[in-house]
């Protein structure tokens, strides 16, 4: 008799729609996942890179205020880190900023200092379909898109 009551109680819990839960206790059978950064990438290094990218975006907005259409699509940190010297990096950055009418010397010098603390992350960069590394991802997609 007690076994029948226990069986009914368990059965009613399984059939009750208000109590339907998926694996992990989440409603609707969706599993809750926790975000993690794998060991492959150093979390501090990723945070530094993110901070530099945010700084670059902020400074570019200041430099190109009112002329956002002239702003470069991307300043690729990995491409800059691949260059041999600060002089090469400086030339590359100045080439990207050639359309800027505001003084860019301070931006270039500050960016060079920030790049010294970073390391190249080859796993973060996606290879370009065209193989032309001088193009931004947006330009590359436009170039390789079917007509």
PDB file of C-alpha atoms in Angstrom:
ATOM      1  CA  UNK A   1       0.000   0.000   0.000  1.00  0.00           C
ATOM      2  CA  UNK A   2       2.730   2.435   0.911  1.00  0.00           C
ATOM      3  CA  UNK A   3       4.584   1.461  -2.244  1.00  0.00           C
ATOM      4  CA  UNK A   4       1.540   2.355  -4.328  1.00  0.00           C
ATOM      5  CA  UNK A   5       1.289   5.815  -2.737  1.00  0.00           C
ATOM      6  CA  UNK A   6       4.975   6.400  -3.311  1.00  0.00           C
ATOM      7  CA  UNK A   7       4.613   5.283  -6.911  1.00  0.00           C
ATOM      8  CA  UNK A   8       1.645   7.640  -7.454  1.00  0.00           C
ATOM      9  CA  UNK A   9       3.534  10.553  -5.903  1.00  0.00           C
ATOM     10  CA  UNK A  10       6.569   9.984  -8.104  1.00  0.00           C
ATOM     11  CA  UNK A  11       4.373   9.503 -11.169  1.00  0.00           C
ATOM     12  CA  UNK A  12       2.413  12.708 -10.469  1.00  0.00           C
ATOM     13  CA  UNK A  13       5.630  14.693 -10.125  1.00  0.00           C
ATOM     14  CA  UNK A  14       6.903  13.372 -13.436  1.00  0.00           C
ATOM     15  CA  UNK A  15       3.655  14.173 -15.241  1.00  0.00           C
ATOM     16  CA  UNK A  16       2.986  17.605 -13.734  1.00  0.00           C
ATOM     17  CA  UNK A  17       3.699  20.244 -16.427  1.00  0.00           C
ATOM     18  CA  UNK A  18       4.471  22.954 -13.893  1.00  0.00           C
ATOM     19  CA  UNK A  19       7.283  20.857 -12.545  1.00  0.00           C
ATOM     20  CA  UNK A  20       8.755  19.805 -15.886  1.00  0.00           C
ATOM     21  CA  UNK A  21      12.415  20.523 -15.791  1.00  0.00           C
ATOM     22  CA  UNK A  22      15.209  19.510 -18.099  1.00  0.00           C
ATOM     23  CA  UNK A  23      18.681  18.337 -17.216  1.00  0.00           C
ATOM     24  CA  UNK A  24      20.444  20.641 -14.821  1.00  0.00           C
ATOM     25  CA  UNK A  25      17.156  21.811 -13.323  1.00  0.00           C
ATOM     26  CA  UNK A  26      16.423  24.383 -16.007  1.00  0.00           C
ATOM     27  CA  UNK A  27      12.892  24.784 -17.412  1.00  0.00           C
ATOM     28  CA  UNK A  28      12.054  23.434 -20.825  1.00  0.00           C
ATOM     29  CA  UNK A  29      14.911  20.977 -20.985  1.00  0.00           C
ATOM     30  CA  UNK A  30      17.558  23.658 -21.673  1.00  0.00           C
ATOM     31  CA  UNK A  31      20.824  23.035 -19.980  1.00  0.00           C
ATOM     32  CA  UNK A  32      22.455  25.917 -18.136  1.00  0.00           C
ATOM     33  CA  UNK A  33      26.053  26.438 -19.238  1.00  0.00           C
ATOM     34  CA  UNK A  34      28.724  28.346 -17.463  1.00  0.00           C
ATOM     35  CA  UNK A  35      30.988  30.550 -19.570  1.00  0.00           C
ATOM     36  CA  UNK A  36      34.658  29.736 -19.214  1.00  0.00           C
ATOM     37  CA  UNK A  37      37.859  30.773 -20.875  1.00  0.00           C
ATOM     38  CA  UNK A  38      39.923  27.722 -21.638  1.00  0.00           C
ATOM     39  CA  UNK A  39      43.500  27.298 -20.535  1.00  0.00           C
ATOM     40  CA  UNK A  40      44.589  27.778 -24.151  1.00  0.00           C
ATOM     41  CA  UNK A  41      44.217  31.543 -23.749  1.00  0.00           C
ATOM     42  CA  UNK A  42      45.502  33.429 -20.745  1.00  0.00           C
ATOM     43  CA  UNK A  43      42.556  35.304 -19.242  1.00  0.00           C
ATOM     44  CA  UNK A  44      44.706  38.314 -18.247  1.00  0.00           C
ATOM     45  CA  UNK A  45      46.177  38.562 -21.729  1.00  0.00           C
ATOM     46  CA  UNK A  46      42.701  38.470 -23.250  1.00  0.00           C
ATOM     47  CA  UNK A  47      41.558  41.201 -20.872  1.00  0.00           C
ATOM     48  CA  UNK A  48      44.591  43.349 -21.770  1.00  0.00           C
ATOM     49  CA  UNK A  49      43.836  42.920 -25.457  1.00  0.00           C
ATOM     50  CA  UNK A  50      40.197  43.819 -24.899  1.00  0.00           C
ATOM     51  CA  UNK A  51      41.229  46.917 -22.945  1.00  0.00           C
ATOM     52  CA  UNK A  52      43.585  47.988 -25.754  1.00  0.00           C
ATOM     53  CA  UNK A  53      40.863  47.403 -28.369  1.00  0.00           C
ATOM     54  CA  UNK A  54      38.401  49.506 -26.369  1.00  0.00           C
ATOM     55  CA  UNK A  55      41.030  52.223 -25.957  1.00  0.00           C
ATOM     56  CA  UNK A  56      41.718  52.193 -29.715  1.00  0.00           C
ATOM     57  CA  UNK A  57      37.996  52.460 -30.504  1.00  0.00           C
ATOM     58  CA  UNK A  58      37.559  55.351 -28.078  1.00  0.00           C
ATOM     59  CA  UNK A  59      40.554  57.269 -29.375  1.00  0.00           C
ATOM     60  CA  UNK A  60      39.582  56.720 -33.019  1.00  0.00           C
ATOM     61  CA  UNK A  61      36.124  58.100 -32.255  1.00  0.00           C
ATOM     62  CA  UNK A  62      37.775  61.197 -30.758  1.00  0.00           C
ATOM     63  CA  UNK A  63      40.173  61.624 -33.684  1.00  0.00           C
ATOM     64  CA  UNK A  64      37.466  61.174 -36.317  1.00  0.00           C
ATOM     65  CA  UNK A  65      34.619  62.964 -34.520  1.00  0.00           C
ATOM     66  CA  UNK A  66      32.248  64.292 -37.161  1.00  0.00           C
ATOM     67  CA  UNK A  67      33.975  62.323 -39.935  1.00  0.00           C
ATOM     68  CA  UNK A  68      33.262  58.717 -38.916  1.00  0.00           C
ATOM     69  CA  UNK A  69      33.031  57.599 -42.558  1.00  0.00           C
ATOM     70  CA  UNK A  70      36.780  58.271 -42.904  1.00  0.00           C
ATOM     71  CA  UNK A  71      37.664  56.162 -39.846  1.00  0.00           C
ATOM     72  CA  UNK A  72      39.580  52.933 -40.585  1.00  0.00           C
ATOM     73  CA  UNK A  73      37.468  49.782 -40.286  1.00  0.00           C
ATOM     74  CA  UNK A  74      40.010  48.070 -38.092  1.00  0.00           C
ATOM     75  CA  UNK A  75      43.366  48.456 -36.405  1.00  0.00           C
ATOM     76  CA  UNK A  76      44.512  44.842 -36.298  1.00  0.00           C
ATOM     77  CA  UNK A  77      46.601  44.297 -33.174  1.00  0.00           C
ATOM     78  CA  UNK A  78      48.041  40.979 -34.388  1.00  0.00           C
ATOM     79  CA  UNK A  79      49.243  42.523 -37.647  1.00  0.00           C
ATOM     80  CA  UNK A  80      50.981  45.259 -35.685  1.00  0.00           C
ATOM     81  CA  UNK A  81      52.588  42.727 -33.348  1.00  0.00           C
ATOM     82  CA  UNK A  82      53.906  40.747 -36.330  1.00  0.00           C
ATOM     83  CA  UNK A  83      55.969  43.728 -37.491  1.00  0.00           C
ATOM     84  CA  UNK A  84      59.643  43.737 -36.510  1.00  0.00           C
ATOM     85  CA  UNK A  85      60.066  47.189 -34.957  1.00  0.00           C
ATOM     86  CA  UNK A  86      58.222  50.135 -33.471  1.00  0.00           C
ATOM     87  CA  UNK A  87      59.189  52.151 -36.564  1.00  0.00           C
ATOM     88  CA  UNK A  88      57.399  49.634 -38.794  1.00  0.00           C
ATOM     89  CA  UNK A  89      54.383  49.643 -36.488  1.00  0.00           C
ATOM     90  CA  UNK A  90      54.358  53.437 -36.435  1.00  0.00           C
ATOM     91  CA  UNK A  91      54.403  53.587 -40.260  1.00  0.00           C
ATOM     92  CA  UNK A  92      51.572  51.044 -40.455  1.00  0.00           C
ATOM     93  CA  UNK A  93      49.426  52.976 -37.951  1.00  0.00           C
ATOM     94  CA  UNK A  94      50.112  56.296 -39.674  1.00  0.00           C
ATOM     95  CA  UNK A  95      49.123  54.683 -42.977  1.00  0.00           C
ATOM     96  CA  UNK A  96      45.813  53.644 -41.451  1.00  0.00           C
ATOM     97  CA  UNK A  97      45.257  57.180 -40.128  1.00  0.00           C
ATOM     98  CA  UNK A  98      46.250  59.072 -43.283  1.00  0.00           C
ATOM     99  CA  UNK A  99      42.687  60.378 -43.747  1.00  0.00           C
ATOM    100  CA  UNK A 100      42.625  61.912 -40.244  1.00  0.00           C
ATOM    101  CA  UNK A 101      42.911  65.700 -40.138  1.00  0.00           C
ATOM    102  CA  UNK A 102      43.575  65.824 -36.388  1.00  0.00           C
ATOM    103  CA  UNK A 103      47.087  65.281 -34.977  1.00  0.00           C
ATOM    104  CA  UNK A 104      47.726  61.556 -34.545  1.00  0.00           C
ATOM    105  CA  UNK A 105      51.257  61.527 -33.085  1.00  0.00           C
ATOM    106  CA  UNK A 106      50.090  61.119 -29.468  1.00  0.00           C
ATOM    107  CA  UNK A 107      47.735  58.293 -30.457  1.00  0.00           C
ATOM    108  CA  UNK A 108      50.511  56.471 -32.322  1.00  0.00           C
ATOM    109  CA  UNK A 109      52.999  56.805 -29.447  1.00  0.00           C
ATOM    110  CA  UNK A 110      50.468  55.693 -26.807  1.00  0.00           C
ATOM    111  CA  UNK A 111      49.418  52.713 -28.928  1.00  0.00           C
ATOM    112  CA  UNK A 112      53.039  51.644 -29.391  1.00  0.00           C
ATOM    113  CA  UNK A 113      53.494  51.673 -25.598  1.00  0.00           C
ATOM    114  CA  UNK A 114      50.324  49.614 -25.106  1.00  0.00           C
ATOM    115  CA  UNK A 115      51.413  47.089 -27.748  1.00  0.00           C
ATOM    116  CA  UNK A 116      54.676  46.388 -25.902  1.00  0.00           C
ATOM    117  CA  UNK A 117      52.756  44.574 -23.174  1.00  0.00           C
ATOM    118  CA  UNK A 118      50.835  42.325 -25.572  1.00  0.00           C
ATOM    119  CA  UNK A 119      51.634  39.062 -27.304  1.00  0.00           C
ATOM    120  CA  UNK A 120      50.386  37.783 -30.616  1.00  0.00           C
ATOM    121  CA  UNK A 121      47.400  35.443 -30.341  1.00  0.00           C
ATOM    122  CA  UNK A 122      47.390  33.336 -33.518  1.00  0.00           C
ATOM    123  CA  UNK A 123      44.349  31.335 -32.400  1.00  0.00           C
ATOM    124  CA  UNK A 124      42.171  34.440 -32.231  1.00  0.00           C
ATOM    125  CA  UNK A 125      42.643  35.536 -35.813  1.00  0.00           C
ATOM    126  CA  UNK A 126      40.612  33.927 -38.558  1.00  0.00           C
ATOM    127  CA  UNK A 127      42.393  33.361 -41.857  1.00  0.00           C
ATOM    128  CA  UNK A 128      41.115  35.489 -44.689  1.00  0.00           C
ATOM    129  CA  UNK A 129      39.429  33.639 -47.564  1.00  0.00           C
ATOM    130  CA  UNK A 130      41.335  35.685 -50.143  1.00  0.00           C
ATOM    131  CA  UNK A 131      44.688  35.227 -48.418  1.00  0.00           C
ATOM    132  CA  UNK A 132      45.252  39.010 -48.492  1.00  0.00           C
ATOM    133  CA  UNK A 133      46.229  39.913 -44.918  1.00  0.00           C
ATOM    134  CA  UNK A 134      46.233  43.651 -45.613  1.00  0.00           C
ATOM    135  CA  UNK A 135      42.442  43.748 -45.858  1.00  0.00           C
ATOM    136  CA  UNK A 136      40.092  44.114 -42.923  1.00  0.00           C
ATOM    137  CA  UNK A 137      37.624  41.217 -42.450  1.00  0.00           C
ATOM    138  CA  UNK A 138      34.834  43.391 -43.881  1.00  0.00           C
ATOM    139  CA  UNK A 139      36.867  44.304 -46.964  1.00  0.00           C
ATOM    140  CA  UNK A 140      37.937  40.682 -47.386  1.00  0.00           C
ATOM    141  CA  UNK A 141      34.329  39.412 -47.278  1.00  0.00           C
ATOM    142  CA  UNK A 142      33.323  42.037 -49.844  1.00  0.00           C
ATOM    143  CA  UNK A 143      36.199  40.998 -52.092  1.00  0.00           C
ATOM    144  CA  UNK A 144      35.452  37.270 -51.922  1.00  0.00           C
ATOM    145  CA  UNK A 145      31.647  37.553 -52.080  1.00  0.00           C
ATOM    146  CA  UNK A 146      30.034  36.158 -55.208  1.00  0.00           C
ATOM    147  CA  UNK A 147      28.984  38.876 -57.701  1.00  0.00           C
TER     148      UNK A 147
END
